[in-house]
mmCIF file of C-alpha atoms and ligand atoms in Angstrom:
data_model
loop_
_atom_site.group_PDB
_atom_site.id
_atom_site.type_symbol
_atom_site.label_atom_id
_atom_site.label_comp_id
_atom_site.label_asym_id
_atom_site.label_seq_id
_atom_site.Cartn_x
_atom_site.Cartn_y
_atom_site.Cartn_z
ATOM 1 C CA MET A 1 4.433 -25.683 1.492
ATOM 2 C CA THR A 2 4.753 -29.467 1.879
ATOM 3 C CA GLY A 3 1.818 -31.860 1.488
ATOM 4 C CA THR A 4 1.565 -32.363 5.238
ATOM 5 C CA ASP A 5 1.755 -28.647 5.874
ATOM 6 C CA LYS A 6 -1.015 -28.132 3.445
ATOM 7 C CA VAL A 7 -3.283 -30.595 5.215
ATOM 8 C CA GLY A 8 -2.442 -29.099 8.607
ATOM 9 C CA ARG A 9 -3.147 -25.613 7.405
ATOM 10 C CA TRP A 10 -6.304 -26.693 5.681
ATOM 11 C CA ASP A 11 -7.580 -28.173 8.961
ATOM 12 C CA ARG A 12 -6.925 -24.916 10.706
ATOM 13 C CA ARG A 13 -8.636 -23.025 7.967
ATOM 14 C CA GLN A 14 -11.712 -25.176 8.472
ATOM 15 C CA ALA A 15 -11.821 -23.808 11.996
ATOM 16 C CA LEU A 16 -11.819 -20.278 10.620
ATOM 17 C CA VAL A 17 -14.388 -20.267 7.863
ATOM 18 C CA GLY A 18 -18.031 -19.462 8.312
ATOM 19 C CA LEU A 19 -17.534 -17.353 11.411
ATOM 20 C CA GLY A 20 -19.975 -14.628 12.311
ATOM 21 C CA ALA A 21 -18.553 -11.174 11.885
ATOM 22 C CA SER A 22 -18.748 -10.518 15.610
ATOM 23 C CA SER A 23 -16.566 -13.469 16.547
ATOM 24 C CA PHE A 24 -13.301 -12.690 14.745
ATOM 25 C CA SER A 25 -11.153 -12.444 17.809
ATOM 26 C CA ALA A 26 -12.638 -15.266 19.775
ATOM 27 C CA ALA A 27 -12.453 -17.753 16.921
ATOM 28 C CA LEU A 28 -9.021 -17.051 15.487
ATOM 29 C CA PRO A 29 -6.352 -19.750 15.891
ATOM 30 C CA GLN A 30 -3.833 -20.275 18.681
ATOM 31 C CA PRO A 31 -5.533 -19.890 22.055
ATOM 32 C CA ALA A 32 -2.080 -19.223 23.554
ATOM 33 C CA PHE A 33 -2.728 -15.485 23.220
ATOM 34 C CA SER A 34 -5.508 -13.462 24.781
ATOM 35 C CA ALA A 35 -8.345 -12.498 22.425
ATOM 36 C CA ASN A 36 -6.838 -9.105 21.802
ATOM 37 C CA ASP A 37 -3.483 -10.582 20.827
ATOM 38 C CA GLN A 38 -5.223 -12.442 18.039
ATOM 39 C CA THR A 39 -5.243 -9.488 15.706
ATOM 40 C CA LEU A 40 -2.814 -8.822 12.885
ATOM 41 C CA GLY A 41 -2.097 -5.457 14.500
ATOM 42 C CA ALA A 42 -1.082 -7.047 17.804
ATOM 43 C CA ARG A 43 0.993 -9.720 16.133
ATOM 44 C CA ALA A 44 2.695 -7.097 13.957
ATOM 45 C CA ALA A 45 3.426 -4.996 17.050
ATOM 46 C CA ARG A 46 5.271 -7.895 18.661
ATOM 47 C CA ALA A 47 7.441 -7.957 15.528
ATOM 48 C CA GLY A 48 8.169 -4.220 15.724
ATOM 49 C CA LEU A 49 5.746 -3.463 12.900
ATOM 50 C CA MET A 50 2.649 -1.412 12.234
ATOM 51 C CA PHE A 51 -0.112 -3.237 10.378
ATOM 52 C CA GLY A 52 -2.917 -1.512 8.541
ATOM 53 C CA THR A 53 -5.099 -1.110 5.516
ATOM 54 C CA CYS A 54 -6.238 1.464 3.018
ATOM 55 C CA ILE A 55 -9.697 2.795 3.777
ATOM 56 C CA GLU A 56 -12.371 4.546 1.744
ATOM 57 C CA GLN A 57 -16.094 5.186 2.120
ATOM 58 C CA GLU A 58 -16.758 1.564 3.172
ATOM 59 C CA VAL A 59 -15.566 2.403 6.678
ATOM 60 C CA TYR A 60 -18.460 4.762 7.221
ATOM 61 C CA GLU A 61 -20.974 2.821 5.121
ATOM 62 C CA ASP A 62 -20.368 -0.664 6.537
ATOM 63 C CA PRO A 63 -20.186 -0.811 10.351
ATOM 64 C CA VAL A 64 -19.155 -4.472 10.415
ATOM 65 C CA TYR A 65 -16.204 -3.757 8.149
ATOM 66 C CA ALA A 66 -15.361 -0.640 10.143
ATOM 67 C CA ALA A 67 -15.247 -2.777 13.297
ATOM 68 C CA LEU A 68 -12.871 -5.179 11.570
ATOM 69 C CA VAL A 69 -10.557 -2.320 10.579
ATOM 70 C CA ARG A 70 -10.598 -0.980 14.148
ATOM 71 C CA GLU A 71 -9.931 -4.444 15.519
ATOM 72 C CA GLN A 72 -7.120 -5.563 13.211
ATOM 73 C CA CYS A 73 -5.199 -2.399 12.348
ATOM 74 C CA THR A 74 -2.729 -0.066 13.969
ATOM 75 C CA ILE A 75 -2.424 2.331 10.998
ATOM 76 C CA ALA A 76 -4.578 3.407 8.012
ATOM 77 C CA VAL A 77 -4.152 5.178 4.673
ATOM 78 C CA ASN A 78 -6.655 6.538 2.167
ATOM 79 C CA ALA A 79 -7.251 4.512 -0.995
ATOM 80 C CA ASN A 80 -8.325 7.605 -2.905
ATOM 81 C CA ALA A 81 -9.727 10.605 -1.045
ATOM 82 C CA PHE A 82 -6.451 12.531 -0.583
ATOM 83 C CA LYS A 83 -5.283 12.068 -4.170
ATOM 84 C CA PHE A 84 -4.939 15.226 -6.267
ATOM 85 C CA ASP A 85 -7.644 14.172 -8.711
ATOM 86 C CA TRP A 86 -10.050 13.419 -5.847
ATOM 87 C CA LEU A 87 -9.405 16.738 -4.083
ATOM 88 C CA ARG A 88 -9.400 18.899 -7.219
ATOM 89 C CA PRO A 89 -11.225 16.996 -9.990
ATOM 90 C CA THR A 90 -12.329 20.052 -11.938
ATOM 91 C CA GLY A 91 -10.217 23.006 -10.822
ATOM 92 C CA ARG A 92 -7.921 24.586 -8.249
ATOM 93 C CA GLN A 93 -10.569 24.833 -5.537
ATOM 94 C CA ALA A 94 -10.232 21.714 -3.364
ATOM 95 C CA ASP A 95 -13.102 19.775 -1.810
ATOM 96 C CA PHE A 96 -11.736 18.218 1.374
ATOM 97 C CA SER A 97 -14.995 16.648 2.573
ATOM 98 C CA GLY A 98 -14.195 13.039 1.554
ATOM 99 C CA ALA A 99 -10.644 13.250 2.866
ATOM 100 C CA GLU A 100 -11.829 14.809 6.111
ATOM 101 C CA ARG A 101 -14.285 12.008 6.723
ATOM 102 C CA LEU A 102 -11.597 9.354 6.415
ATOM 103 C CA LEU A 103 -9.213 11.196 8.701
ATOM 104 C CA ASP A 104 -12.014 11.657 11.257
ATOM 105 C CA PHE A 105 -12.676 7.913 11.158
ATOM 106 C CA ALA A 106 -8.997 7.116 11.643
ATOM 107 C CA GLU A 107 -8.647 9.570 14.524
ATOM 108 C CA ASP A 108 -11.787 8.277 16.192
ATOM 109 C CA ALA A 109 -10.311 4.764 15.912
ATOM 110 C CA SER A 110 -6.918 6.014 17.212
ATOM 111 C CA LEU A 111 -5.284 4.902 13.964
ATOM 112 C CA PRO A 112 -2.268 6.931 12.812
ATOM 113 C CA PHE A 113 -3.035 8.051 9.256
ATOM 114 C CA ARG A 114 -0.918 8.120 6.093
ATOM 115 C CA GLY A 115 -1.782 10.585 3.355
ATOM 116 C CA HIS A 116 -1.552 9.129 -0.163
ATOM 117 C CA ALA A 117 -0.327 10.812 -2.389
ATOM 118 C CA LEU A 118 0.680 14.438 -2.982
ATOM 119 C CA VAL A 119 2.312 14.130 -6.403
ATOM 120 C CA TRP A 120 1.675 11.391 -8.941
ATOM 121 C CA ASN A 121 2.092 11.689 -12.689
ATOM 122 C CA ASP A 122 -0.756 9.235 -13.182
ATOM 123 C CA TRP A 123 -4.409 10.290 -12.823
ATOM 124 C CA VAL A 124 -3.710 13.998 -13.369
ATOM 125 C CA PRO A 125 -7.021 15.733 -14.156
ATOM 126 C CA ASP A 126 -7.496 17.257 -17.602
ATOM 127 C CA TRP A 127 -7.679 20.834 -16.326
ATOM 128 C CA VAL A 128 -4.043 20.564 -15.143
ATOM 129 C CA LYS A 129 -2.922 19.240 -18.525
ATOM 130 C CA ALA A 130 -4.201 22.454 -20.103
ATOM 131 C CA LEU A 131 -1.911 24.679 -17.955
ATOM 132 C CA SER A 132 1.430 26.160 -19.001
ATOM 133 C CA LYS A 133 4.644 24.781 -17.481
ATOM 134 C CA SER A 134 5.044 27.720 -15.129
ATOM 135 C CA GLU A 135 1.409 27.408 -14.021
ATOM 136 C CA VAL A 136 1.977 23.713 -13.271
ATOM 137 C CA GLU A 137 5.060 24.605 -11.231
ATOM 138 C CA THR A 138 3.087 27.131 -9.162
ATOM 139 C CA LEU A 139 0.263 24.632 -8.747
ATOM 140 C CA LEU A 140 2.613 21.930 -7.431
ATOM 141 C CA ASP A 141 3.856 24.244 -4.675
ATOM 142 C CA ALA A 142 0.399 25.579 -3.879
ATOM 143 C CA HIS A 143 -1.141 22.103 -3.715
ATOM 144 C CA ILE A 144 1.503 20.798 -1.310
ATOM 145 C CA ASP A 145 1.343 23.929 0.849
ATOM 146 C CA GLU A 146 -2.427 23.923 1.137
ATOM 147 C CA VAL A 147 -2.929 20.209 1.782
ATOM 148 C CA VAL A 148 0.069 19.523 4.003
ATOM 149 C CA ILE A 149 -0.379 22.643 6.142
ATOM 150 C CA ARG A 150 -4.097 21.933 6.504
ATOM 151 C CA TYR A 151 -3.385 18.500 8.028
ATOM 152 C CA SER A 152 -0.093 19.384 9.689
ATOM 153 C CA GLY A 153 0.348 17.491 12.945
ATOM 154 C CA ARG A 154 -2.417 14.981 12.077
ATOM 155 C CA MET A 155 -0.550 12.841 9.538
ATOM 156 C CA GLN A 156 1.750 9.992 10.519
ATOM 157 C CA SER A 157 3.277 10.196 7.035
ATOM 158 C CA TRP A 158 2.741 11.539 3.550
ATOM 159 C CA ASP A 159 3.417 9.737 0.310
ATOM 160 C CA VAL A 160 5.021 12.786 -1.255
ATOM 161 C CA VAL A 161 5.718 11.240 -4.655
ATOM 162 C CA ASN A 162 3.981 8.114 -5.950
ATOM 163 C CA GLU A 163 5.373 5.884 -8.701
ATOM 164 C CA PRO A 164 8.178 8.069 -10.073
ATOM 165 C CA PHE A 165 9.237 5.397 -12.569
ATOM 166 C CA ALA A 166 7.558 3.986 -15.662
ATOM 167 C CA PRO A 167 10.117 2.386 -17.989
ATOM 168 C CA TRP A 168 7.483 2.073 -20.730
ATOM 169 C CA ASP A 169 7.401 5.887 -21.024
ATOM 170 C CA ASN A 170 10.938 5.702 -22.482
ATOM 171 C CA GLN A 171 12.304 8.706 -20.630
ATOM 172 C CA PRO A 172 15.940 9.133 -19.620
ATOM 173 C CA GLY A 173 16.303 7.702 -16.103
ATOM 174 C CA GLN A 174 13.096 5.639 -16.598
ATOM 175 C CA TYR A 175 10.944 8.451 -15.170
ATOM 176 C CA ARG A 176 7.172 8.374 -15.491
ATOM 177 C CA LYS A 177 5.784 11.005 -17.814
ATOM 178 C CA GLY A 178 2.909 13.224 -16.770
ATOM 179 C CA ALA A 179 2.043 16.844 -16.055
ATOM 180 C CA TRP A 180 4.449 17.328 -13.125
ATOM 181 C CA TYR A 181 7.405 15.637 -14.811
ATOM 182 C CA ASP A 182 6.702 17.293 -18.151
ATOM 183 C CA ALA A 183 6.718 20.758 -16.574
ATOM 184 C CA LEU A 184 9.596 20.380 -14.130
ATOM 185 C CA GLY A 185 11.654 17.375 -15.220
ATOM 186 C CA PRO A 186 12.896 14.916 -12.556
ATOM 187 C CA GLY A 187 13.512 17.899 -10.244
ATOM 188 C CA TYR A 188 9.812 17.820 -9.302
ATOM 189 C CA ILE A 189 10.655 15.051 -6.838
ATOM 190 C CA GLU A 190 13.198 16.947 -4.747
ATOM 191 C CA ARG A 191 11.069 20.069 -4.911
ATOM 192 C CA ALA A 192 7.992 18.235 -3.608
ATOM 193 C CA PHE A 193 9.878 16.716 -0.659
ATOM 194 C CA ARG A 194 11.400 20.029 0.420
ATOM 195 C CA ARG A 195 8.056 21.764 0.141
ATOM 196 C CA ALA A 196 6.233 19.061 2.153
ATOM 197 C CA ALA A 197 8.884 19.111 4.912
ATOM 198 C CA ALA A 198 8.516 22.862 5.256
ATOM 199 C CA ALA A 199 4.730 22.520 5.487
ATOM 200 C CA ASP A 200 4.752 19.733 8.119
ATOM 201 C CA PRO A 201 8.117 19.150 9.767
ATOM 202 C CA LYS A 202 6.722 16.232 11.822
ATOM 203 C CA ALA A 203 5.245 13.941 9.152
ATOM 204 C CA ARG A 204 7.400 11.104 7.853
ATOM 205 C CA LEU A 205 7.939 11.732 4.137
ATOM 206 C CA VAL A 206 7.633 8.738 1.838
ATOM 207 C CA LEU A 207 8.728 7.967 -1.726
ATOM 208 C CA ASN A 208 6.345 5.234 -2.912
ATOM 209 C CA GLU A 209 6.994 2.851 -5.820
ATOM 210 C CA ALA A 210 5.555 -0.278 -7.455
ATOM 211 C CA PHE A 211 6.930 -3.425 -9.133
ATOM 212 C CA CYS A 212 10.153 -3.749 -7.078
ATOM 213 C CA GLU A 213 9.405 -7.331 -6.032
ATOM 214 C CA ARG A 214 9.117 -8.591 -9.599
ATOM 215 C CA ASP A 215 12.061 -10.685 -10.729
ATOM 216 C CA ASP A 216 11.584 -9.809 -14.383
ATOM 217 C CA ASP A 217 12.781 -7.032 -16.710
ATOM 218 C CA LEU A 218 10.432 -4.482 -15.153
ATOM 219 C CA GLY A 219 11.545 -5.223 -11.582
ATOM 220 C CA ARG A 220 15.188 -5.332 -12.680
ATOM 221 C CA THR A 221 14.791 -1.879 -14.215
ATOM 222 C CA VAL A 222 12.785 -0.176 -11.452
ATOM 223 C CA ARG A 223 14.878 -1.441 -8.500
ATOM 224 C CA PRO A 224 18.193 0.188 -9.507
ATOM 225 C CA ALA A 225 16.414 3.326 -10.710
ATOM 226 C CA LEU A 226 14.720 3.705 -7.330
ATOM 227 C CA LEU A 227 17.870 2.933 -5.353
ATOM 228 C CA ASP A 228 19.806 5.479 -7.387
ATOM 229 C CA LEU A 229 17.126 8.122 -6.823
ATOM 230 C CA VAL A 230 17.107 7.455 -3.069
ATOM 231 C CA LYS A 231 20.916 7.780 -2.976
ATOM 232 C CA ARG A 232 20.843 11.063 -4.848
ATOM 233 C CA LEU A 233 18.089 12.500 -2.657
ATOM 234 C CA LYS A 234 19.867 11.484 0.545
ATOM 235 C CA ASP A 235 23.203 12.842 -0.754
ATOM 236 C CA ALA A 236 21.468 16.161 -1.398
ATOM 237 C CA ASP A 237 20.008 16.155 2.158
ATOM 238 C CA VAL A 238 16.462 15.992 0.866
ATOM 239 C CA PRO A 239 14.025 15.221 3.731
ATOM 240 C CA LEU A 240 13.166 11.671 2.664
ATOM 241 C CA HIS A 241 12.446 9.356 5.597
ATOM 242 C CA VAL A 242 10.764 6.276 4.193
ATOM 243 C CA VAL A 243 10.691 4.281 0.972
ATOM 244 C CA GLY A 244 7.251 2.785 0.380
ATOM 245 C CA LEU A 245 7.077 -0.380 -1.685
ATOM 246 C CA GLN A 246 3.562 -1.060 -2.886
ATOM 247 C CA ALA A 247 3.740 -4.855 -3.146
ATOM 248 C CA HIS A 248 0.704 -5.600 -5.272
ATOM 249 C CA LEU A 249 2.036 -9.153 -5.574
ATOM 250 C CA GLN A 250 1.587 -10.920 -8.893
ATOM 251 C CA PRO A 251 2.200 -14.685 -8.693
ATOM 252 C CA GLN A 252 2.344 -14.839 -12.505
ATOM 253 C CA PHE A 253 5.801 -13.242 -12.208
ATOM 254 C CA ALA A 254 8.800 -14.773 -10.481
ATOM 255 C CA PHE A 255 9.847 -13.568 -7.054
ATOM 256 C CA ASP A 256 13.405 -14.073 -5.792
ATOM 257 C CA ASP A 257 13.524 -13.724 -2.029
ATOM 258 C CA ALA A 258 17.304 -13.218 -1.844
ATOM 259 C CA VAL A 259 17.288 -10.549 -4.556
ATOM 260 C CA TYR A 260 14.421 -8.733 -2.852
ATOM 261 C CA ALA A 261 15.921 -8.874 0.648
ATOM 262 C CA ARG A 262 19.256 -7.599 -0.718
ATOM 263 C CA PHE A 263 17.433 -4.748 -2.443
ATOM 264 C CA LEU A 264 15.693 -3.769 0.807
ATOM 265 C CA GLU A 265 19.021 -3.890 2.657
ATOM 266 C CA SER A 266 20.597 -1.582 0.095
ATOM 267 C CA LEU A 267 17.723 0.893 0.486
ATOM 268 C CA ALA A 268 18.075 0.689 4.265
ATOM 269 C CA ALA A 269 21.798 1.396 3.961
ATOM 270 C CA GLU A 270 20.830 4.831 2.627
ATOM 271 C CA GLY A 271 19.247 5.643 5.980
ATOM 272 C CA VAL A 272 15.551 5.223 5.179
ATOM 273 C CA ASP A 273 12.873 3.101 6.779
ATOM 274 C CA ILE A 274 10.817 0.848 4.524
ATOM 275 C CA TYR A 275 7.028 0.486 4.536
ATOM 276 C CA LEU A 276 5.229 -2.164 2.495
ATOM 277 C CA THR A 277 2.432 0.150 1.497
ATOM 278 C CA GLU A 278 -0.161 -1.609 -0.674
ATOM 279 C CA LEU A 279 0.095 -5.318 -0.005
ATOM 280 C CA ASP A 280 -2.296 -7.681 -1.778
ATOM 281 C CA VAL A 281 -2.066 -10.669 -4.127
ATOM 282 C CA ASP A 282 -3.509 -10.497 -7.639
ATOM 283 C CA ASP A 283 -5.086 -13.966 -7.904
ATOM 284 C CA SER A 284 -6.154 -13.663 -11.548
ATOM 285 C CA SER A 285 -3.436 -16.052 -12.764
ATOM 286 C CA LEU A 286 -4.151 -18.717 -10.120
ATOM 287 C CA SER A 287 -6.373 -21.798 -10.224
ATOM 288 C CA ALA A 288 -10.105 -21.462 -10.767
ATOM 289 C CA ASP A 289 -10.529 -23.872 -7.847
ATOM 290 C CA LEU A 290 -11.257 -21.721 -4.850
ATOM 291 C CA ASN A 291 -9.279 -23.698 -2.299
ATOM 292 C CA GLU A 292 -6.232 -23.970 -4.516
ATOM 293 C CA ARG A 293 -6.492 -20.291 -5.294
ATOM 294 C CA ASP A 294 -6.664 -19.305 -1.616
ATOM 295 C CA ALA A 295 -3.684 -21.541 -0.899
ATOM 296 C CA GLY A 296 -1.738 -19.958 -3.773
ATOM 297 C CA VAL A 297 -2.500 -16.462 -2.500
ATOM 298 C CA ALA A 298 -1.403 -17.437 1.025
ATOM 299 C CA ARG A 299 1.789 -18.990 -0.294
ATOM 300 C CA ARG A 300 2.735 -15.784 -2.122
ATOM 301 C CA TYR A 301 2.094 -13.744 1.029
ATOM 302 C CA ALA A 302 4.272 -16.162 3.012
ATOM 303 C CA ASP A 303 7.155 -16.159 0.505
ATOM 304 C CA PHE A 304 7.115 -12.410 0.108
ATOM 305 C CA LEU A 305 6.772 -11.518 3.793
ATOM 306 C CA THR A 306 9.388 -14.035 4.894
ATOM 307 C CA ALA A 307 11.917 -12.269 2.665
ATOM 308 C CA ALA A 308 10.765 -8.704 3.356
ATOM 309 C CA LEU A 309 10.427 -9.041 7.122
ATOM 310 C CA SER A 310 13.967 -10.413 7.435
ATOM 311 C CA VAL A 311 15.038 -6.797 6.884
ATOM 312 C CA ALA A 312 14.981 -4.776 10.101
ATOM 313 C CA ALA A 313 14.325 -1.476 8.307
ATOM 314 C CA VAL A 314 10.833 -2.688 7.347
ATOM 315 C CA LYS A 315 8.590 -0.949 9.879
ATOM 316 C CA ALA A 316 5.068 -1.199 8.449
ATOM 317 C CA VAL A 317 2.938 -3.619 6.487
ATOM 318 C CA ILE A 318 -0.153 -2.023 4.995
ATOM 319 C CA ALA A 319 -2.648 -4.130 3.090
ATOM 320 C CA TRP A 320 -4.581 -2.640 0.191
ATOM 321 C CA GLY A 321 -7.861 -3.607 1.874
ATOM 322 C CA LEU A 322 -8.796 -6.211 4.489
ATOM 323 C CA SER A 323 -11.753 -7.994 2.891
ATOM 324 C CA ASP A 324 -12.232 -9.275 -0.654
ATOM 325 C CA LYS A 325 -15.549 -7.418 -0.530
ATOM 326 C CA TYR A 326 -13.695 -4.122 -0.898
ATOM 327 C CA THR A 327 -10.674 -4.885 -3.050
ATOM 328 C CA TRP A 328 -9.797 -2.644 -6.001
ATOM 329 C CA TYR A 329 -9.436 -5.852 -8.051
ATOM 330 C CA ARG A 330 -13.240 -6.122 -7.965
ATOM 331 C CA ASP A 331 -13.438 -2.891 -9.980
ATOM 332 C CA LEU A 332 -10.785 -4.153 -12.372
ATOM 333 C CA ALA A 333 -12.646 -7.476 -12.764
ATOM 334 C CA ARG A 334 -15.946 -5.626 -13.312
ATOM 335 C CA THR A 335 -14.326 -3.617 -16.102
ATOM 336 C CA ALA A 336 -12.819 -6.784 -17.597
ATOM 337 C CA GLY A 337 -16.247 -8.497 -17.387
ATOM 338 C CA THR A 338 -14.954 -11.352 -15.173
ATOM 339 C CA LEU A 339 -16.384 -10.300 -11.804
ATOM 340 C CA LYS A 340 -19.394 -12.645 -11.849
ATOM 341 C CA GLN A 341 -17.541 -15.846 -12.788
ATOM 342 C CA ARG A 342 -14.428 -15.127 -10.759
ATOM 343 C CA PRO A 343 -14.632 -12.618 -7.937
ATOM 344 C CA PRO A 344 -11.061 -11.779 -6.883
ATOM 345 C CA ARG A 345 -9.800 -13.055 -3.499
ATOM 346 C CA PRO A 346 -6.564 -11.107 -2.929
ATOM 347 C CA LEU A 347 -6.907 -10.161 0.764
ATOM 348 C CA ALA A 348 -6.823 -11.615 4.284
ATOM 349 C CA TYR A 349 -10.619 -11.895 4.690
ATOM 350 C CA ASP A 350 -13.228 -13.254 2.314
ATOM 351 C CA PRO A 351 -16.271 -11.160 1.261
ATOM 352 C CA ALA A 352 -18.227 -12.395 4.308
ATOM 353 C CA PHE A 353 -15.343 -11.271 6.554
ATOM 354 C CA ALA A 354 -14.142 -14.772 7.392
ATOM 355 C CA PRO A 355 -10.338 -14.968 7.659
ATOM 356 C CA LYS A 356 -8.642 -17.035 4.951
ATOM 357 C CA TRP A 357 -5.319 -18.823 4.659
ATOM 358 C CA ALA A 358 -3.905 -15.455 3.670
ATOM 359 C CA TRP A 359 -4.661 -14.211 7.203
ATOM 360 C CA ILE A 360 -2.723 -17.126 8.669
ATOM 361 C CA ALA A 361 0.201 -16.575 6.303
ATOM 362 C CA ILE A 362 0.451 -12.901 7.279
ATOM 363 C CA ALA A 363 0.078 -13.617 11.019
ATOM 364 C CA GLU A 364 2.690 -16.374 10.877
ATOM 365 C CA ALA A 365 5.142 -14.123 9.037
ATOM 366 C CA PHE A 366 4.706 -11.550 11.841
ATOM 367 C CA ASP A 367 5.183 -14.234 14.490
ATOM 368 C CA ALA A 368 8.346 -15.507 12.762
ATOM 369 C CA ARG A 369 9.804 -12.003 12.704
ATOM 370 C CA ALA A 370 8.878 -11.494 16.362
ATOM 371 C CA LYS A 371 10.896 -14.607 17.213
ATOM 372 C CA SER A 372 13.865 -13.674 15.039
ATOM 373 C CA VAL A 373 16.720 -11.381 15.944
ATOM 374 C CA VAL A 374 16.203 -8.739 13.268
ATOM 375 C CA ARG A 375 15.130 -6.002 15.695
HETATM 376 C C1 XIL B 401 -6.246 2.480 -6.628
HETATM 377 C C2 XIL B 401 -7.516 2.470 -5.790
HETATM 378 O O1 XIL B 401 -7.493 1.372 -4.902
HETATM 379 C C3 XIL B 401 -8.718 2.402 -6.693
HETATM 380 O O2 XIL B 401 -9.912 2.521 -5.934
HETATM 381 C C4 XIL B 401 -8.664 3.509 -7.758
HETATM 382 O O3 XIL B 401 -9.719 3.342 -8.667
HETATM 383 C C5 XIL B 401 -7.336 3.486 -8.493
HETATM 384 O O4 XIL B 401 -6.271 3.540 -7.564
HETATM 385 N N1 XIL B 401 -1.166 1.992 -6.868
HETATM 386 C C6 XIL B 401 -1.471 3.073 -6.059
HETATM 387 C C7 XIL B 401 -2.845 3.250 -5.547
HETATM 388 O O5 XIL B 401 -0.560 3.823 -5.676
HETATM 389 O O6 XIL B 401 -3.178 4.606 -5.395
HETATM 390 C C8 XIL B 401 -3.857 2.568 -6.441
HETATM 391 O O7 XIL B 401 -5.132 2.654 -5.795
HETATM 392 C C9 XIL B 401 -3.453 1.134 -6.703
HETATM 393 C C10 XIL B 401 -2.128 1.076 -7.405
#
């Protein structure tokens, strides 16, 4: 961003801050569009994209936030409620009430819903860790059957496997350790996809991974591991339709737009679509000055989305929250004891639901793609 740009953008931001929650549409920039066109969802649609957010209990506890989600989004995903440890925290018997409530909200708002995530080697409850390998194998099948059949026809997509890789676990192939991997080896991945496809032939099946945008040792290790896995699954005719890339952006690590775009193109060459599934910007390494910090967050959104959206196979951009009021980084900051001095500002809207520079950066990246020839 040049100095002049920065001033221009700052002026526009001044027009955005301090808005009442009811006036989002009317007060957003660029009167060239009708009020309804002034949403991220509408601007994404013109670029051939879905735009959405993760949702959790805030959508039924906070009507103003719920209205913002309905207004801005064209797709939603659970932050937690459909995860294994949320459905079955203490034993095999699942409690679907939290998950159900989110899906009801999404359906009432006409938002296609993504289920996240069927199998993840992180956050496995203790009772599973106490099972034998063959019991874990049976449980994997039974879990997928029960959950996917129950919601068959209602899910736009399922994250079938989340975060298969964790180089720090020092496994062959860089696989993440955990109950499912320990019982079944890397074969748990193929097994889960085949099982999910049989249970809901219509849902798009997603392999979701983190860290791929990082231009450091971790990113350089995870990218080829993921690409190789996708190739092997596709070669074996496994029903894999989409690669999800989380994109919890971390400005403390380098990002190389050409490397990232090339990586996305090589995934796309395997015949999958790409969703950016958990977009936000960790602002903990940025300036303490609020304006500089917001500008830094916006800049990282702009750099990342400019590269990612140049790839036609990218079909969805899903933010990990819309407002800084409900970001998971608040919980992390609370645990770290930094929440009071430095509330995180990783998302498009501030805690009072006023759009920030980040909103403009995301909207402009959608507009640029809409004008380009990638579709
Ligand atoms: C996070 C949720 O947002 C938090 O509320 C929860 O405490 C932990 O999980 N990668 C993922 C998501 O795939 O499921 C995580 O969500 C964020 C990192």
